[in-house]
Amino acid sequence: MSLAKRIIPCLDVNNRRVVKGINFVDLQDAGDPVEVAKRYNAEGADEITFLDITASSDNRKTILDVVEAVANEVFIPLTVGGGVKKISDIRDILNSGADKVAINTAAIFNPDFVRDAADKVGNQCIVVAIDAKKVDDDRWEIFTHGGREKTGIDAVEWAIKMAECGAGEILLTSMDRDGTKIGFDLELTRKISEAIRLPVIASGGVGNLQHLVEGIKDGKADAVLAASIFHFGTYSINEAKEYMQKAGIQMRL
Amino acid sequence: MKKIVILDYDSGNLHSVAKAITQVADNKTQILISDKHEHIKNADRIIFPGQGAAADCMRKLKEHNLIDEINYAIKNKPFLGICMGMQVLFQKSSENNGTDLLNIYQGEVKDFKKHIKKDFKIPHMGWNNVKQMTEHPLWNNIKDNSSFYFVHSYFASPQQKNIITGTSLYDIDFCSVIACENVFACQFHPEKSTNDGLQLLKNFINWQI
């Protein structure tokens, strides 16, 4: 027995409610963040990720009181992202009870921010979120503001750069797959996972439990993130972990 | 009234540890986050949380004048070290081009990068099993090989093998828990390890030496 692969349910939060949409639009309500987090904790989630999805585009701060309410109820690692622009934002989120902070837009405008953040709070707290879209046969580029804005930056090169800047983990989302339920972009996931020595969380596109297995086995991811298959009760976290264990992946059961 | 002091030196996981301890403590337990000599002296037990880099941790301990306090606490009270709070008990770390630590136990803190195969990701991040090497009151109601949450890039390598109380496997077997007299220190984060982690914290509160 050694390090287990992780399942991370993701709470996309908008207006203090958990929501889920397709390709980051058409949002559907999925409940109260604290209640949803408690349920996942009880079902055996390995971590929880909480993304304040419109904080960056609305130019406002992450809803710290909701983060704190979630952190008071669950004793597993909590990653929070959305609206992170300054070191003080990171400290505020960590002080609200989060264990890791996901940086996305801010890193693109200023890569040194990741370096600075890793120096100040330790690289284990810094998750760099990469939202990528396939633009050509063998090329993916990163997008910001919930997938609405193009940057022209190559996703694999960016992951290598973020690793050099001191990121502790990469949260990789395929914007093409997000909400589609057709499975992860395995090619992209494998490329990035093999290009860096950091743990990579695969995200975007999970529609069934076999997709989670593929993310680990074919995408070489260290953790898999999913939202809608858990939010709407299609599968429980436990069920997903048992399925993955049966497929030969070591899980924490 | 039991008094537990969580040593305050601006470690990132301070509040998580406080929340988890609060969750398992009864109403006869007072929990204080402090770096004050008086509080530490009057405490019944001490928790030394930790996170981040070795050099930064040592610098902050000096800034908060906590070195003597820790040395005192380690000799006198039930003491729980977590993550960096375990590593700093050793002589030196290879982190930050070599960092001198508190030198309570002989041995070094080593870089995973130089000791494990390249296809193992760093940090060692996530849930791993802990094999219980000795019996200990802090293992009460925790099964052997239970999973705990880890996040670290360096690992302690004690010279005195008899203090190794738990080991974990990440390409190599490494020491994930030490215990000696009134000291128990773990590389994993009990405050983030759900039921088994909370049980360990509860066992620490109830630990009679």
PDB file of C-alpha atoms in Angstrom, chain B:
ATOM      1  CA  MET B   1      -9.625  22.326  33.257  1.00  0.00           C
ATOM      2  CA  LYS B   2      -7.113  21.067  30.677  1.00  0.00           C
ATOM      3  CA  LYS B   3      -5.114  23.718  28.885  1.00  0.00           C
ATOM      4  CA  ILE B   4      -3.795  23.037  25.410  1.00  0.00           C
ATOM      5  CA  VAL B   5      -1.558  25.580  23.741  1.00  0.00           C
ATOM      6  CA  ILE B   6      -1.075  25.554  19.986  1.00  0.00           C
ATOM      7  CA  LEU B   7       2.240  27.273  19.334  1.00  0.00           C
ATOM      8  CA  ASP B   8       1.726  30.405  17.307  1.00  0.00           C
ATOM      9  CA  TYR B   9       4.493  31.228  14.857  1.00  0.00           C
ATOM     10  CA  ASP B  10       2.351  32.157  11.824  1.00  0.00           C
ATOM     11  CA  SER B  11       2.194  28.626  10.508  1.00  0.00           C
ATOM     12  CA  GLY B  12      -0.450  28.310   7.799  1.00  0.00           C
ATOM     13  CA  ASN B  13      -2.275  25.359   9.348  1.00  0.00           C
ATOM     14  CA  LEU B  14      -2.636  26.889  12.832  1.00  0.00           C
ATOM     15  CA  HIS B  15      -6.356  27.530  12.507  1.00  0.00           C
ATOM     16  CA  SER B  16      -7.112  24.155  10.936  1.00  0.00           C
ATOM     17  CA  VAL B  17      -5.396  22.480  13.872  1.00  0.00           C
ATOM     18  CA  ALA B  18      -7.326  24.661  16.332  1.00  0.00           C
ATOM     19  CA  LYS B  19     -10.632  23.825  14.636  1.00  0.00           C
ATOM     20  CA  ALA B  20      -9.955  20.101  14.656  1.00  0.00           C
ATOM     21  CA  ILE B  21      -8.880  20.109  18.323  1.00  0.00           C
ATOM     22  CA  THR B  22     -11.981  22.127  19.233  1.00  0.00           C
ATOM     23  CA  GLN B  23     -14.102  19.526  17.466  1.00  0.00           C
ATOM     24  CA  VAL B  24     -12.814  16.678  19.665  1.00  0.00           C
ATOM     25  CA  ALA B  25     -12.220  18.501  22.962  1.00  0.00           C
ATOM     26  CA  ASP B  26     -14.782  18.419  25.753  1.00  0.00           C
ATOM     27  CA  ASN B  27     -15.948  21.598  27.483  1.00  0.00           C
ATOM     28  CA  LYS B  28     -13.332  21.115  30.205  1.00  0.00           C
ATOM     29  CA  THR B  29     -10.567  21.771  27.716  1.00  0.00           C
ATOM     30  CA  GLN B  30      -9.279  25.237  27.030  1.00  0.00           C
ATOM     31  CA  ILE B  31      -7.558  25.769  23.686  1.00  0.00           C
ATOM     32  CA  LEU B  32      -5.236  28.686  23.190  1.00  0.00           C
ATOM     33  CA  ILE B  33      -3.170  29.796  20.209  1.00  0.00           C
ATOM     34  CA  SER B  34      -0.185  31.558  21.713  1.00  0.00           C
ATOM     35  CA  ASP B  35       3.531  32.291  21.638  1.00  0.00           C
ATOM     36  CA  LYS B  36       3.623  33.654  25.225  1.00  0.00           C
ATOM     37  CA  HIS B  37       6.034  32.130  27.711  1.00  0.00           C
ATOM     38  CA  GLU B  38       3.453  32.279  30.485  1.00  0.00           C
ATOM     39  CA  HIS B  39       0.820  30.393  28.462  1.00  0.00           C
ATOM     40  CA  ILE B  40       3.273  27.724  27.409  1.00  0.00           C
ATOM     41  CA  LYS B  41       4.508  27.299  30.977  1.00  0.00           C
ATOM     42  CA  ASN B  42       0.958  26.935  32.290  1.00  0.00           C
ATOM     43  CA  ALA B  43      -0.223  24.626  29.518  1.00  0.00           C
ATOM     44  CA  ASP B  44      -0.926  20.966  30.209  1.00  0.00           C
ATOM     45  CA  ARG B  45      -0.010  20.005  26.697  1.00  0.00           C
ATOM     46  CA  ILE B  46       1.491  21.583  23.615  1.00  0.00           C
ATOM     47  CA  ILE B  47       0.804  21.238  19.903  1.00  0.00           C
ATOM     48  CA  PHE B  48       3.430  22.354  17.435  1.00  0.00           C
ATOM     49  CA  PRO B  49       1.779  22.640  14.018  1.00  0.00           C
ATOM     50  CA  GLY B  50       3.865  23.190  10.954  1.00  0.00           C
ATOM     51  CA  GLN B  51       3.776  23.798   7.259  1.00  0.00           C
ATOM     52  CA  GLY B  52       6.040  25.317   4.656  1.00  0.00           C
ATOM     53  CA  ALA B  53       9.808  25.486   4.324  1.00  0.00           C
ATOM     54  CA  ALA B  54      12.391  24.593   7.008  1.00  0.00           C
ATOM     55  CA  ALA B  55      14.362  27.858   6.894  1.00  0.00           C
ATOM     56  CA  ASP B  56      11.191  29.912   7.107  1.00  0.00           C
ATOM     57  CA  CYS B  57       9.965  27.841  10.052  1.00  0.00           C
ATOM     58  CA  MET B  58      13.248  28.278  11.979  1.00  0.00           C
ATOM     59  CA  ARG B  59      13.287  32.009  11.247  1.00  0.00           C
ATOM     60  CA  LYS B  60       9.727  32.438  12.542  1.00  0.00           C
ATOM     61  CA  LEU B  61      10.460  30.368  15.665  1.00  0.00           C
ATOM     62  CA  LYS B  62      13.368  32.711  16.414  1.00  0.00           C
ATOM     63  CA  GLU B  63      11.271  35.820  15.719  1.00  0.00           C
ATOM     64  CA  HIS B  64       8.629  34.571  18.149  1.00  0.00           C
ATOM     65  CA  ASN B  65      11.313  33.636  20.722  1.00  0.00           C
ATOM     66  CA  LEU B  66       9.966  30.116  20.776  1.00  0.00           C
ATOM     67  CA  ILE B  67      13.181  28.060  20.678  1.00  0.00           C
ATOM     68  CA  ASP B  68      13.674  27.922  24.450  1.00  0.00           C
ATOM     69  CA  GLU B  69       9.954  27.480  24.979  1.00  0.00           C
ATOM     70  CA  ILE B  70       9.866  24.447  22.729  1.00  0.00           C
ATOM     71  CA  ASN B  71      12.909  22.928  24.388  1.00  0.00           C
ATOM     72  CA  TYR B  72      11.221  23.423  27.731  1.00  0.00           C
ATOM     73  CA  ALA B  73       7.878  21.982  26.571  1.00  0.00           C
ATOM     74  CA  ILE B  74       9.505  18.955  24.992  1.00  0.00           C
ATOM     75  CA  LYS B  75      11.101  17.981  28.288  1.00  0.00           C
ATOM     76  CA  ASN B  76       8.040  18.596  30.428  1.00  0.00           C
ATOM     77  CA  LYS B  77       4.651  18.119  28.754  1.00  0.00           C
ATOM     78  CA  PRO B  78       2.733  15.965  26.312  1.00  0.00           C
ATOM     79  CA  PHE B  79       3.906  17.385  23.020  1.00  0.00           C
ATOM     80  CA  LEU B  80       2.448  16.820  19.557  1.00  0.00           C
ATOM     81  CA  GLY B  81       4.442  17.872  16.485  1.00  0.00           C
ATOM     82  CA  ILE B  82       2.709  18.001  13.103  1.00  0.00           C
ATOM     83  CA  CYS B  83       4.416  17.964   9.662  1.00  0.00           C
ATOM     84  CA  MET B  84       7.155  20.623   9.859  1.00  0.00           C
ATOM     85  CA  GLY B  85       6.564  20.357  13.635  1.00  0.00           C
ATOM     86  CA  MET B  86       8.012  16.854  13.375  1.00  0.00           C
ATOM     87  CA  GLN B  87      10.856  17.692  10.994  1.00  0.00           C
ATOM     88  CA  VAL B  88      12.250  20.598  13.057  1.00  0.00           C
ATOM     89  CA  LEU B  89      12.943  18.249  15.968  1.00  0.00           C
ATOM     90  CA  PHE B  90      15.912  16.781  14.074  1.00  0.00           C
ATOM     91  CA  GLN B  91      19.479  18.083  13.618  1.00  0.00           C
ATOM     92  CA  LYS B  92      19.371  19.530  10.154  1.00  0.00           C
ATOM     93  CA  SER B  93      17.429  19.590   6.915  1.00  0.00           C
ATOM     94  CA  SER B  94      18.736  19.550   3.373  1.00  0.00           C
ATOM     95  CA  GLU B  95      15.981  22.059   2.497  1.00  0.00           C
ATOM     96  CA  ASN B  96      16.970  25.645   1.574  1.00  0.00           C
ATOM     97  CA  ASN B  97      20.618  24.648   0.947  1.00  0.00           C
ATOM     98  CA  GLY B  98      20.927  23.169   4.436  1.00  0.00           C
ATOM     99  CA  THR B  99      19.058  24.393   7.504  1.00  0.00           C
ATOM    100  CA  ASP B 100      20.004  23.808  11.137  1.00  0.00           C
ATOM    101  CA  LEU B 101      17.020  22.593  13.129  1.00  0.00           C
ATOM    102  CA  LEU B 102      16.210  22.221  16.844  1.00  0.00           C
ATOM    103  CA  ASN B 103      18.499  19.217  17.316  1.00  0.00           C
ATOM    104  CA  ILE B 104      16.316  17.325  19.783  1.00  0.00           C
ATOM    105  CA  TYR B 105      16.810  14.016  17.965  1.00  0.00           C
ATOM    106  CA  GLN B 106      19.767  12.818  15.921  1.00  0.00           C
ATOM    107  CA  GLY B 107      19.150  12.484  12.248  1.00  0.00           C
ATOM    108  CA  GLU B 108      18.535  14.481   9.112  1.00  0.00           C
ATOM    109  CA  VAL B 109      15.578  15.640   7.101  1.00  0.00           C
ATOM    110  CA  LYS B 110      16.121  14.509   3.510  1.00  0.00           C
ATOM    111  CA  ASP B 111      14.864  15.516   0.081  1.00  0.00           C
ATOM    112  CA  PHE B 112      12.484  12.983  -1.517  1.00  0.00           C
ATOM    113  CA  LYS B 113      13.772  14.090  -4.929  1.00  0.00           C
ATOM    114  CA  LYS B 114      17.152  12.512  -4.224  1.00  0.00           C
ATOM    115  CA  HIS B 115      15.794   9.284  -2.796  1.00  0.00           C
ATOM    116  CA  ILE B 116      12.843   8.179  -4.911  1.00  0.00           C
ATOM    117  CA  LYS B 117      12.337   7.330  -8.579  1.00  0.00           C
ATOM    118  CA  LYS B 118      11.511  10.089 -11.043  1.00  0.00           C
ATOM    119  CA  ASP B 119       7.985   8.879 -11.797  1.00  0.00           C
ATOM    120  CA  PHE B 120       6.947   9.566  -8.193  1.00  0.00           C
ATOM    121  CA  LYS B 121       5.422  13.036  -7.968  1.00  0.00           C
ATOM    122  CA  ILE B 122       6.673  15.625  -5.493  1.00  0.00           C
ATOM    123  CA  PRO B 123       5.243  16.803  -3.102  1.00  0.00           C
ATOM    124  CA  HIS B 124       4.147  13.469  -1.675  1.00  0.00           C
ATOM    125  CA  MET B 125       0.552  14.693  -1.553  1.00  0.00           C
ATOM    126  CA  GLY B 126      -2.578  12.813  -0.559  1.00  0.00           C
ATOM    127  CA  TRP B 127      -3.658   9.858   1.572  1.00  0.00           C
ATOM    128  CA  ASN B 128      -1.143   7.221   2.517  1.00  0.00           C
ATOM    129  CA  ASN B 129      -1.159   4.325   4.966  1.00  0.00           C
ATOM    130  CA  VAL B 130       0.734   4.473   8.221  1.00  0.00           C
ATOM    131  CA  LYS B 131       2.142   1.212   9.538  1.00  0.00           C
ATOM    132  CA  GLN B 132       2.235   1.273  13.324  1.00  0.00           C
ATOM    133  CA  MET B 133       5.719   0.170  14.382  1.00  0.00           C
ATOM    134  CA  THR B 134       5.135   0.242  18.123  1.00  0.00           C
ATOM    135  CA  GLU B 135       2.178   0.376  20.434  1.00  0.00           C
ATOM    136  CA  HIS B 136       1.322   3.848  21.625  1.00  0.00           C
ATOM    137  CA  PRO B 137      -1.598   5.497  23.472  1.00  0.00           C
ATOM    138  CA  LEU B 138      -2.066   7.823  20.479  1.00  0.00           C
ATOM    139  CA  TRP B 139      -2.895   4.811  18.309  1.00  0.00           C
ATOM    140  CA  ASN B 140      -5.903   3.943  20.495  1.00  0.00           C
ATOM    141  CA  ASN B 141      -8.933   3.082  18.328  1.00  0.00           C
ATOM    142  CA  ILE B 142      -6.907   3.617  15.148  1.00  0.00           C
ATOM    143  CA  LYS B 143      -6.335   0.490  13.061  1.00  0.00           C
ATOM    144  CA  ASP B 144      -2.888  -0.424  11.815  1.00  0.00           C
ATOM    145  CA  ASN B 145      -2.300   0.826   8.234  1.00  0.00           C
ATOM    146  CA  SER B 146      -4.988   3.515   8.468  1.00  0.00           C
ATOM    147  CA  SER B 147      -4.764   6.344   5.937  1.00  0.00           C
ATOM    148  CA  PHE B 148      -3.728   9.875   6.781  1.00  0.00           C
ATOM    149  CA  TYR B 149      -3.316  12.998   4.668  1.00  0.00           C
ATOM    150  CA  PHE B 150       0.253  13.985   3.784  1.00  0.00           C
ATOM    151  CA  VAL B 151       1.781  16.919   1.937  1.00  0.00           C
ATOM    152  CA  HIS B 152       5.554  17.244   2.042  1.00  0.00           C
ATOM    153  CA  SER B 153       8.688  17.087  -0.099  1.00  0.00           C
ATOM    154  CA  TYR B 154      11.185  16.182   2.659  1.00  0.00           C
ATOM    155  CA  PHE B 155      11.203  13.319   5.150  1.00  0.00           C
ATOM    156  CA  ALA B 156      12.864  12.724   8.503  1.00  0.00           C
ATOM    157  CA  SER B 157      15.459  10.007   8.846  1.00  0.00           C
ATOM    158  CA  PRO B 158      16.073   9.379  12.580  1.00  0.00           C
ATOM    159  CA  GLN B 159      19.340   7.817  13.740  1.00  0.00           C
ATOM    160  CA  GLN B 160      17.723   6.261  16.810  1.00  0.00           C
ATOM    161  CA  LYS B 161      15.549   3.624  15.199  1.00  0.00           C
ATOM    162  CA  ASN B 162      13.675   3.013  18.458  1.00  0.00           C
ATOM    163  CA  ILE B 163      11.816   6.329  18.147  1.00  0.00           C
ATOM    164  CA  ILE B 164      10.224   5.281  14.836  1.00  0.00           C
ATOM    165  CA  THR B 165       6.562   4.714  15.674  1.00  0.00           C
ATOM    166  CA  GLY B 166       5.063   4.732  12.194  1.00  0.00           C
ATOM    167  CA  THR B 167       6.299   4.250   8.638  1.00  0.00           C
ATOM    168  CA  SER B 168       4.796   4.859   5.210  1.00  0.00           C
ATOM    169  CA  LEU B 169       5.695   3.783   1.714  1.00  0.00           C
ATOM    170  CA  TYR B 170       6.387   6.148  -1.165  1.00  0.00           C
ATOM    171  CA  ASP B 171       8.780   4.239  -3.369  1.00  0.00           C
ATOM    172  CA  ILE B 172      10.854   3.915  -0.186  1.00  0.00           C
ATOM    173  CA  ASP B 173       9.737   3.218   3.375  1.00  0.00           C
ATOM    174  CA  PHE B 174      10.097   6.425   5.341  1.00  0.00           C
ATOM    175  CA  CYS B 175       9.544   7.383   8.954  1.00  0.00           C
ATOM    176  CA  SER B 176       6.137   9.049   9.218  1.00  0.00           C
ATOM    177  CA  VAL B 177       5.760   9.066  13.007  1.00  0.00           C
ATOM    178  CA  ILE B 178       8.163   9.289  15.928  1.00  0.00           C
ATOM    179  CA  ALA B 179       7.492   8.980  19.643  1.00  0.00           C
ATOM    180  CA  CYS B 180       9.793   9.300  22.618  1.00  0.00           C
ATOM    181  CA  GLU B 181       8.658   9.755  26.213  1.00  0.00           C
ATOM    182  CA  ASN B 182       6.214  12.700  26.203  1.00  0.00           C
ATOM    183  CA  VAL B 183       6.732  13.548  22.522  1.00  0.00           C
ATOM    184  CA  PHE B 184       4.665  12.279  19.585  1.00  0.00           C
ATOM    185  CA  ALA B 185       5.255  13.762  16.152  1.00  0.00           C
ATOM    186  CA  CYS B 186       3.758  12.889  12.795  1.00  0.00           C
ATOM    187  CA  GLN B 187       4.561  13.869   9.226  1.00  0.00           C
ATOM    188  CA  PHE B 188       0.904  13.696   8.194  1.00  0.00           C
ATOM    189  CA  HIS B 189      -1.829  16.175   9.086  1.00  0.00           C
ATOM    190  CA  PRO B 190      -4.244  14.666  11.637  1.00  0.00           C
ATOM    191  CA  GLU B 191      -6.325  17.856  11.411  1.00  0.00           C
ATOM    192  CA  LYS B 192      -7.016  17.018   7.743  1.00  0.00           C
ATOM    193  CA  SER B 193      -7.328  13.252   8.100  1.00  0.00           C
ATOM    194  CA  THR B 194     -11.036  13.068   8.954  1.00  0.00           C
ATOM    195  CA  ASN B 195     -12.097  10.432  11.529  1.00  0.00           C
ATOM    196  CA  ASP B 196      -8.749   8.744  12.181  1.00  0.00           C
ATOM    197  CA  GLY B 197      -7.027  12.113  12.395  1.00  0.00           C
ATOM    198  CA  LEU B 198      -9.616  13.438  14.830  1.00  0.00           C
ATOM    199  CA  GLN B 199      -9.264  10.230  16.869  1.00  0.00           C
ATOM    200  CA  LEU B 200      -5.507  10.784  17.096  1.00  0.00           C
ATOM    201  CA  LEU B 201      -6.055  14.347  18.335  1.00  0.00           C
ATOM    202  CA  LYS B 202      -8.569  13.059  20.862  1.00  0.00           C
ATOM    203  CA  ASN B 203      -6.038  10.478  22.031  1.00  0.00           C
ATOM    204  CA  PHE B 204      -3.502  13.271  22.446  1.00  0.00           C
ATOM    205  CA  ILE B 205      -5.896  15.247  24.657  1.00  0.00           C
ATOM    206  CA  ASN B 206      -6.440  12.152  26.823  1.00  0.00           C
ATOM    207  CA  TRP B 207      -2.816  11.000  26.853  1.00  0.00           C
ATOM    208  CA  GLN B 208      -1.592  10.279  30.401  1.00  0.00           C
ATOM    209  CA  ILE B 209       2.145  10.056  30.764  1.00  0.00           C
TER     210      ILE B 209
END
